[in-house]
Structure formats: structure tokens, C-alpha cells
Amino acid sequence: MAHAPAGSSSAPAVWIGTSWKMNKTLAQARAWAEGLRDHLGGRAPDGVQPFVIPSFTATTTVAEVLGPDSPVLLGVQNAHWEDAGAWTGEVSVPQAKDAGAQLVEIGHSERREHFGETVETTRLKVAAALRHGLTPLLCIGESLEVKERGGSAAFILEQAAGALEGLDDSALSRVLIAYEPIWAIGERGRPAEVDELLEPFAALGEACTGKVAGLLYGGSVNLENAAGLLGIEHVSGLFVGRTAWQLEGYLQLLNIAEAHLAA
Ligand code: PGA
């Protein structure tokens, strides 16, 4: 994969992000963010774009710790498509932005499975994030059943097309996509083999490379498989759960990304 020369490109070559899901107290969130801030010293490795997506409760804490000029982008794990109103328990994009978020995760498979997220709601949420100048991070991915009948590429292309319907080129260029096969996510998932991801990424790459801000891979990323995953054609980043919840794991992933760019 051709990368922009490190440090000279406006678009990051490699995104390395983590969502903490429903984990961490404020004290734990603060400690992780302070550790990252102190490690980076105001500068991310050349060509690497770090991002972190805490629980809503920790958004302002992490924003304050990182500070306004941080090279680390801050996100939320979900946001409603309306700006305000009678939506008990929800948080809007303007509220997330007010709390310091620059990025909105949309359509994670856990939200699709447990909280009724659909292609239509992902479309509304992508539009809301863009309307307020935040980066949508659209998650797509197929079940084991779909994979086993050979339908992975068609399924994820349909999820992406539905969520991104109607966007013009400039809006599309601000969208991040994370391909996260459900069978590879979390403790019940198994790490994907590189070979299994070539076809889905070829399909996504054909549809999206050069049009969106980045194509990320997520699902049981660990310190052993990260370099190989970054080497897959069209992959421009990793979206990581468990391995990055300990700061040490996240820092090692940043090192792996840096080494990948230098290779
Ligand atoms: P995992 O989570 O890295 O712990 O598998 C990934 C995700 O759900 O995005």
C-alpha cells in the first residue's frame, strides 16, 4: 500500500484508535489519558493519527486531560440524530461536541444487536455528525452466518452504502469506516486471519479508497497480529478494544503503526 511520506501529508496515513466500550471509572480514564498525554508530549508519531473513545461519562475528563491542542482525537461511542429534544437517555451530537468530542462512533455491532441500530439510524447519525463538523466513524461488519455463506463483501457494502446514501464527495471525504466482522469481535470472537480479510477489503477498497477519510480494521486486534493487519491492502488503521484498554497496549500499537510506516 502506498503511504504518504510521513509527516508531510494532511491526511494521516494510519489511524490507531480505541473504544473503551462500557469500561473505566473517571479515575481510570484520567490515568490512561494522562499517561498518553505525557508519553506523546504534544506530538503523535509522524503519519499516525491516534484517537480515543471513552464512555460518555469520561468525555470531559479525557478532553481536559488531553487539552485543546492534543494530537489525539476524542470521540463518543454513539450520538442521537436529533440536536435536542424529548429523547430520554440519549446524547446529541451538539452535546457531544460541547463536551469535547471530535468524532462519533456509529453503528457498532453491539449497538446494532442490543440497541436496535439499523442502517436507517446509522444514516441519520452519520448525517448529524457531519452537520455539526464531527467525524463519523461508521462501523460495519457481517455475522459468522453471512461469512459462511460467502456473503461478507456484499453485506458490508450494503451497510456502508445505506449509511452513506446521499452524501456528496466532500461529505464522504470526512467519513471514517471501520470494518469489524462480528465473528472477530470481543471475548467471544476469534482473531481474523489476514487471508479472510483480503476479499472484504478489496471490495471496500474498490468502493471507498480515495473517497473516504480512512478504512480501518477492528476485531481482536492484538500486538501479534497488528502489523499483519496494517499490511492488508486498503487498510489505513486499526480500531481496537481490549488490547488498548491498558495504556501499555495502546502505546505498543502506536509503535507498531510507526514501524509500519517506516518500513
Ligand atoms: P476487541 O473489540 O478489539 O476487544 O475485539 C473491537 C471492537 O469491538 O471494536
GROMACS .gro file of C-alpha atoms and ligand atoms in nm:
model
  272
    1MET     CA    1   0.000   0.000   0.000
    2ALA     CA    2   0.135   0.341  -0.088
    3HIS     CA    3   0.161   0.576   0.207
    4ALA     CA    4   0.201   0.948   0.204
    5PRO     CA    5   0.551   1.045   0.320
    6ALA     CA    6   0.548   1.055   0.699
    7GLY     CA    7   0.480   1.398   0.839
    8SER     CA    8   0.417   1.569   0.508
    9SER     CA    9   0.059   1.473   0.443
   10SER     CA   10  -0.251   1.649   0.564
   11ALA     CA   11  -0.435   1.315   0.577
   12PRO     CA   12  -0.299   1.074   0.838
   13ALA     CA   13  -0.154   0.759   0.688
   14VAL     CA   14  -0.252   0.535   0.977
   15TRP     CA   15  -0.529   0.573   1.233
   16ILE     CA   16  -0.490   0.397   1.567
   17GLY     CA   17  -0.797   0.423   1.786
   18THR     CA   18  -0.964   0.259   2.078
   19SER     CA   19  -1.315   0.249   2.217
   20TRP     CA   20  -1.335   0.164   2.584
   21LYS     CA   21  -1.694   0.040   2.547
   22MET     CA   22  -1.865   0.036   2.893
   23ASN     CA   23  -1.542   0.039   3.092
   24LYS     CA   24  -1.334   0.265   3.317
   25THR     CA   25  -1.414   0.488   3.611
   26LEU     CA   26  -1.323   0.855   3.588
   27ALA     CA   27  -1.003   0.785   3.781
   28GLN     CA   28  -0.907   0.508   3.537
   29ALA     CA   29  -0.995   0.725   3.238
   30ARG     CA   30  -0.788   1.010   3.376
   31ALA     CA   31  -0.487   0.786   3.442
   32TRP     CA   32  -0.496   0.640   3.087
   33ALA     CA   33  -0.530   0.986   2.927
   34GLU     CA   34  -0.259   1.140   3.143
   35GLY     CA   35  -0.026   0.855   3.055
   36LEU     CA   36  -0.089   0.901   2.683
   37ARG     CA   37  -0.055   1.279   2.701
   38ASP     CA   38   0.275   1.255   2.888
   39HIS     CA   39   0.407   0.986   2.656
   40LEU     CA   40   0.330   1.184   2.340
   41GLY     CA   41   0.449   1.518   2.473
   42GLY     CA   42   0.220   1.706   2.234
   43ARG     CA   43   0.314   1.517   1.918
   44ALA     CA   44   0.189   1.193   1.765
   45PRO     CA   45   0.430   0.971   1.571
   46ASP     CA   46   0.466   1.104   1.214
   47GLY     CA   47   0.177   0.995   0.997
   48VAL     CA   48  -0.014   0.834   1.283
   49GLN     CA   49  -0.350   0.969   1.399
   50PRO     CA   50  -0.440   0.849   1.750
   51PHE     CA   51  -0.798   0.858   1.877
   52VAL     CA   52  -0.974   0.750   2.193
   53ILE     CA   53  -1.344   0.691   2.255
   54PRO     CA   54  -1.432   0.675   2.625
   55SER     CA   55  -1.775   0.626   2.780
   56PHE     CA   56  -1.987   0.943   2.779
   57THR     CA   57  -1.919   0.996   3.150
   58ALA     CA   58  -1.546   1.035   3.087
   59THR     CA   59  -1.565   1.259   2.778
   60THR     CA   60  -1.497   1.588   2.955
   61THR     CA   61  -1.237   1.434   3.187
   62VAL     CA   62  -1.039   1.299   2.893
   63ALA     CA   63  -1.086   1.624   2.699
   64GLU     CA   64  -0.949   1.824   2.992
   65VAL     CA   65  -0.654   1.593   3.045
   66LEU     CA   66  -0.556   1.586   2.678
   67GLY     CA   67  -0.605   1.961   2.639
   68PRO     CA   68  -0.724   2.166   2.340
   69ASP     CA   69  -0.413   2.121   2.125
   70SER     CA   70  -0.379   1.748   2.168
   71PRO     CA   71  -0.280   1.539   1.864
   72VAL     CA   72  -0.524   1.277   1.995
   73LEU     CA   73  -0.879   1.295   1.862
   74LEU     CA   74  -1.157   1.236   2.113
   75GLY     CA   75  -1.479   1.056   2.030
   76VAL     CA   76  -1.808   0.929   2.170
   77GLN     CA   77  -1.949   0.581   2.117
   78ASN     CA   78  -2.289   0.691   1.990
   79ALA     CA   79  -2.498   1.005   1.943
   80HIS     CA   80  -2.859   1.074   1.853
   81TRP     CA   81  -2.952   1.219   1.515
   82GLU     CA   82  -3.168   1.499   1.658
   83ASP     CA   83  -2.995   1.804   1.804
   84ALA     CA   84  -3.213   1.819   2.116
   85GLY     CA   85  -3.549   1.712   2.247
   86ALA     CA   86  -3.752   1.451   2.431
   87TRP     CA   87  -3.519   1.154   2.386
   88THR     CA   88  -3.462   1.027   2.739
   89GLY     CA   89  -3.126   0.862   2.788
   90GLU     CA   90  -2.979   0.984   2.462
   91VAL     CA   91  -2.697   1.230   2.391
   92SER     CA   92  -2.696   1.454   2.083
   93VAL     CA   93  -2.407   1.541   1.853
   94PRO     CA   94  -2.404   1.908   1.969
   95GLN     CA   95  -2.386   1.786   2.331
   96ALA     CA   96  -2.101   1.550   2.245
   97LYS     CA   97  -1.923   1.833   2.065
   98ASP     CA   98  -1.977   2.064   2.362
   99ALA     CA   99  -1.815   1.801   2.585
  100GLY     CA  100  -1.507   1.795   2.361
  101ALA     CA  101  -1.577   1.520   2.109
  102GLN     CA  102  -1.447   1.547   1.753
  103LEU     CA  103  -1.554   1.204   1.637
  104VAL     CA  104  -1.872   0.995   1.667
  105GLU     CA  105  -1.868   0.616   1.651
  106ILE     CA  106  -2.180   0.495   1.470
  107GLY     CA  107  -2.330   0.153   1.417
  108HIS     CA  108  -2.101  -0.071   1.622
  109SER     CA  109  -2.232  -0.427   1.600
  110GLU     CA  110  -2.308  -0.427   1.973
  111ARG     CA  111  -2.540  -0.132   1.919
  112ARG     CA  112  -2.699  -0.298   1.617
  113GLU     CA  113  -2.751  -0.621   1.812
  114HIS     CA  114  -2.863  -0.490   2.150
  115PHE     CA  115  -2.999  -0.140   2.092
  116GLY     CA  116  -3.187  -0.155   1.766
  117GLU     CA  117  -2.939   0.035   1.550
  118THR     CA  118  -3.036  -0.006   1.185
  119VAL     CA  119  -2.898   0.104   0.851
  120GLU     CA  120  -3.151   0.389   0.861
  121THR     CA  121  -3.043   0.513   1.207
  122THR     CA  122  -2.677   0.491   1.107
  123ARG     CA  123  -2.759   0.706   0.804
  124LEU     CA  124  -2.930   0.968   1.021
  125LYS     CA  125  -2.642   0.967   1.271
  126VAL     CA  126  -2.372   0.999   1.003
  127ALA     CA  127  -2.560   1.300   0.865
  128ALA     CA  128  -2.594   1.453   1.213
  129ALA     CA  129  -2.222   1.415   1.286
  130LEU     CA  130  -2.130   1.575   0.953
  131ARG     CA  131  -2.382   1.857   1.002
  132HIS     CA  132  -2.200   1.958   1.320
  133GLY     CA  133  -1.850   1.917   1.185
  134LEU     CA  134  -1.764   1.594   1.366
  135THR     CA  135  -1.606   1.291   1.203
  136PRO     CA  136  -1.839   0.993   1.174
  137LEU     CA  137  -1.670   0.659   1.237
  138LEU     CA  138  -1.910   0.415   1.074
  139CYS     CA  139  -1.873   0.054   1.187
  140ILE     CA  140  -1.980  -0.224   0.954
  141GLY     CA  141  -1.941  -0.599   0.973
  142GLU     CA  142  -2.107  -0.929   0.899
  143SER     CA  143  -2.208  -1.222   1.122
  144LEU     CA  144  -2.049  -1.565   1.105
  145GLU     CA  145  -2.358  -1.692   0.927
  146VAL     CA  146  -2.321  -1.436   0.648
  147LYS     CA  147  -1.949  -1.507   0.622
  148GLU     CA  148  -2.007  -1.882   0.597
  149ARG     CA  149  -2.243  -1.845   0.307
  150GLY     CA  150  -1.988  -1.628   0.130
  151GLY     CA  151  -2.175  -1.302   0.156
  152SER     CA  152  -1.933  -1.086   0.355
  153ALA     CA  153  -1.837  -0.833   0.089
  154ALA     CA  154  -2.191  -0.777  -0.039
  155PHE     CA  155  -2.325  -0.742   0.316
  156ILE     CA  156  -2.076  -0.480   0.431
  157LEU     CA  157  -2.101  -0.284   0.108
  158GLU     CA  158  -2.476  -0.268   0.159
  159GLN     CA  159  -2.438  -0.150   0.519
  160ALA     CA  160  -2.194   0.119   0.407
  161ALA     CA  161  -2.399   0.229   0.108
  162GLY     CA  162  -2.712   0.260   0.322
  163ALA     CA  163  -2.542   0.469   0.588
  164LEU     CA  164  -2.366   0.694   0.338
  165GLU     CA  165  -2.652   0.737   0.094
  166GLY     CA  166  -2.688   1.085  -0.048
  167LEU     CA  167  -2.355   1.223   0.073
  168ASP     CA  168  -2.162   1.435  -0.173
  169ASP     CA  169  -1.788   1.384  -0.231
  170SER     CA  170  -1.684   1.642   0.023
  171ALA     CA  171  -1.902   1.494   0.298
  172LEU     CA  172  -1.784   1.144   0.212
  173SER     CA  173  -1.422   1.253   0.241
  174ARG     CA  174  -1.481   1.324   0.611
  175VAL     CA  175  -1.616   0.977   0.695
  176LEU     CA  176  -1.410   0.700   0.855
  177ILE     CA  177  -1.519   0.341   0.805
  178ALA     CA  178  -1.423   0.056   1.038
  179TYR     CA  179  -1.476  -0.294   0.907
  180GLU     CA  180  -1.534  -0.508   1.214
  181PRO     CA  181  -1.655  -0.861   1.140
  182ILE     CA  182  -1.884  -0.964   1.426
  183TRP     CA  183  -1.723  -1.309   1.446
  184ALA     CA  184  -1.389  -1.144   1.526
  185ILE     CA  185  -1.503  -0.901   1.796
  186GLY     CA  186  -1.462  -0.932   2.170
  187GLU     CA  187  -1.411  -1.225   2.402
  188ARG     CA  188  -1.648  -1.447   2.206
  189GLY     CA  189  -1.478  -1.362   1.878
  190ARG     CA  190  -1.168  -1.514   1.726
  191PRO     CA  191  -0.890  -1.312   1.565
  192ALA     CA  192  -0.929  -1.299   1.188
  193GLU     CA  193  -0.661  -1.439   0.961
  194VAL     CA  194  -0.525  -1.189   0.711
  195ASP     CA  195  -0.641  -1.413   0.424
  196GLU     CA  196  -1.002  -1.390   0.542
  197LEU     CA  197  -0.993  -1.012   0.520
  198LEU     CA  198  -0.848  -0.972   0.173
  199GLU     CA  199  -1.175  -1.006  -0.015
  200PRO     CA  200  -1.380  -0.775   0.209
  201PHE     CA  201  -1.107  -0.511   0.199
  202ALA     CA  202  -1.067  -0.546  -0.177
  203ALA     CA  203  -1.439  -0.478  -0.213
  204LEU     CA  204  -1.434  -0.189   0.032
  205GLY     CA  205  -1.119  -0.050  -0.122
  206GLU     CA  206  -1.271  -0.053  -0.467
  207ALA     CA  207  -1.581   0.127  -0.340
  208CYS     CA  208  -1.420   0.368  -0.096
  209THR     CA  209  -1.044   0.420  -0.122
  210GLY     CA  210  -0.969   0.780  -0.206
  211LYS     CA  211  -1.326   0.876  -0.130
  212VAL     CA  212  -1.343   0.838   0.249
  213ALA     CA  213  -1.101   0.957   0.519
  214GLY     CA  214  -0.988   0.605   0.605
  215LEU     CA  215  -1.069   0.235   0.609
  216LEU     CA  216  -0.994   0.079   0.946
  217TYR     CA  217  -0.996  -0.279   1.066
  218GLY     CA  218  -1.130  -0.385   1.407
  219GLY     CA  219  -1.196  -0.710   1.591
  220SER     CA  220  -0.950  -0.886   1.825
  221VAL     CA  221  -0.658  -0.671   1.715
  222ASN     CA  222  -0.361  -0.764   1.934
  223LEU     CA  223   0.011  -0.699   1.949
  224GLU     CA  224   0.085  -1.013   1.750
  225ASN     CA  225  -0.150  -0.955   1.457
  226ALA     CA  226  -0.150  -0.572   1.432
  227ALA     CA  227   0.143  -0.539   1.191
  228GLY     CA  228  -0.003  -0.801   0.955
  229LEU     CA  229  -0.343  -0.633   0.960
  230LEU     CA  230  -0.188  -0.296   0.876
  231GLY     CA  231  -0.019  -0.460   0.580
  232ILE     CA  232  -0.351  -0.553   0.415
  233GLU     CA  233  -0.416  -0.351   0.104
  234HIS     CA  234  -0.662  -0.065   0.167
  235VAL     CA  235  -0.631  -0.085   0.546
  236SER     CA  236  -0.541   0.257   0.684
  237GLY     CA  237  -0.583   0.199   1.052
  238LEU     CA  238  -0.690  -0.016   1.344
  239PHE     CA  239  -0.984   0.024   1.579
  240VAL     CA  240  -0.910  -0.164   1.895
  241GLY     CA  241  -1.090  -0.279   2.208
  242ARG     CA  242  -0.933  -0.497   2.474
  243THR     CA  243  -0.568  -0.472   2.367
  244ALA     CA  244  -0.573  -0.094   2.406
  245TRP     CA  245  -0.759  -0.066   2.735
  246GLN     CA  246  -0.428  -0.089   2.919
  247LEU     CA  247  -0.226   0.213   2.813
  248GLU     CA  248   0.082  -0.001   2.756
  249GLY     CA  249  -0.104  -0.199   2.488
  250TYR     CA  250  -0.217   0.118   2.314
  251LEU     CA  251   0.135   0.265   2.316
  252GLN     CA  252   0.270  -0.052   2.164
  253LEU     CA  253   0.011  -0.029   1.887
  254LEU     CA  254   0.130   0.326   1.814
  255ASN     CA  255   0.484   0.187   1.788
  256ILE     CA  256   0.369  -0.084   1.550
  257ALA     CA  257   0.198   0.178   1.331
  258GLU     CA  258   0.512   0.389   1.329
  259ALA     CA  259   0.726   0.090   1.235
  260HIS     CA  260   0.478   0.000   0.961
  261LEU     CA  261   0.508   0.349   0.810
  262ALA     CA  262   0.885   0.341   0.829
  263ALA     CA  263   0.909   0.001   0.658
  264PGA     P1  264  -1.190  -0.607   2.051
  264PGA     O1  265  -1.307  -0.502   2.022
  264PGA     O2  266  -1.063  -0.545   1.998
  264PGA     O3  267  -1.188  -0.621   2.200
  264PGA     O4  268  -1.226  -0.732   1.979
  264PGA     C1  269  -1.313  -0.443   1.896
  264PGA     C2  270  -1.438  -0.362   1.876
  264PGA     O5  271  -1.545  -0.401   1.923
  264PGA     O6  272  -1.432  -0.257   1.813
   0.00000   0.00000   0.00000
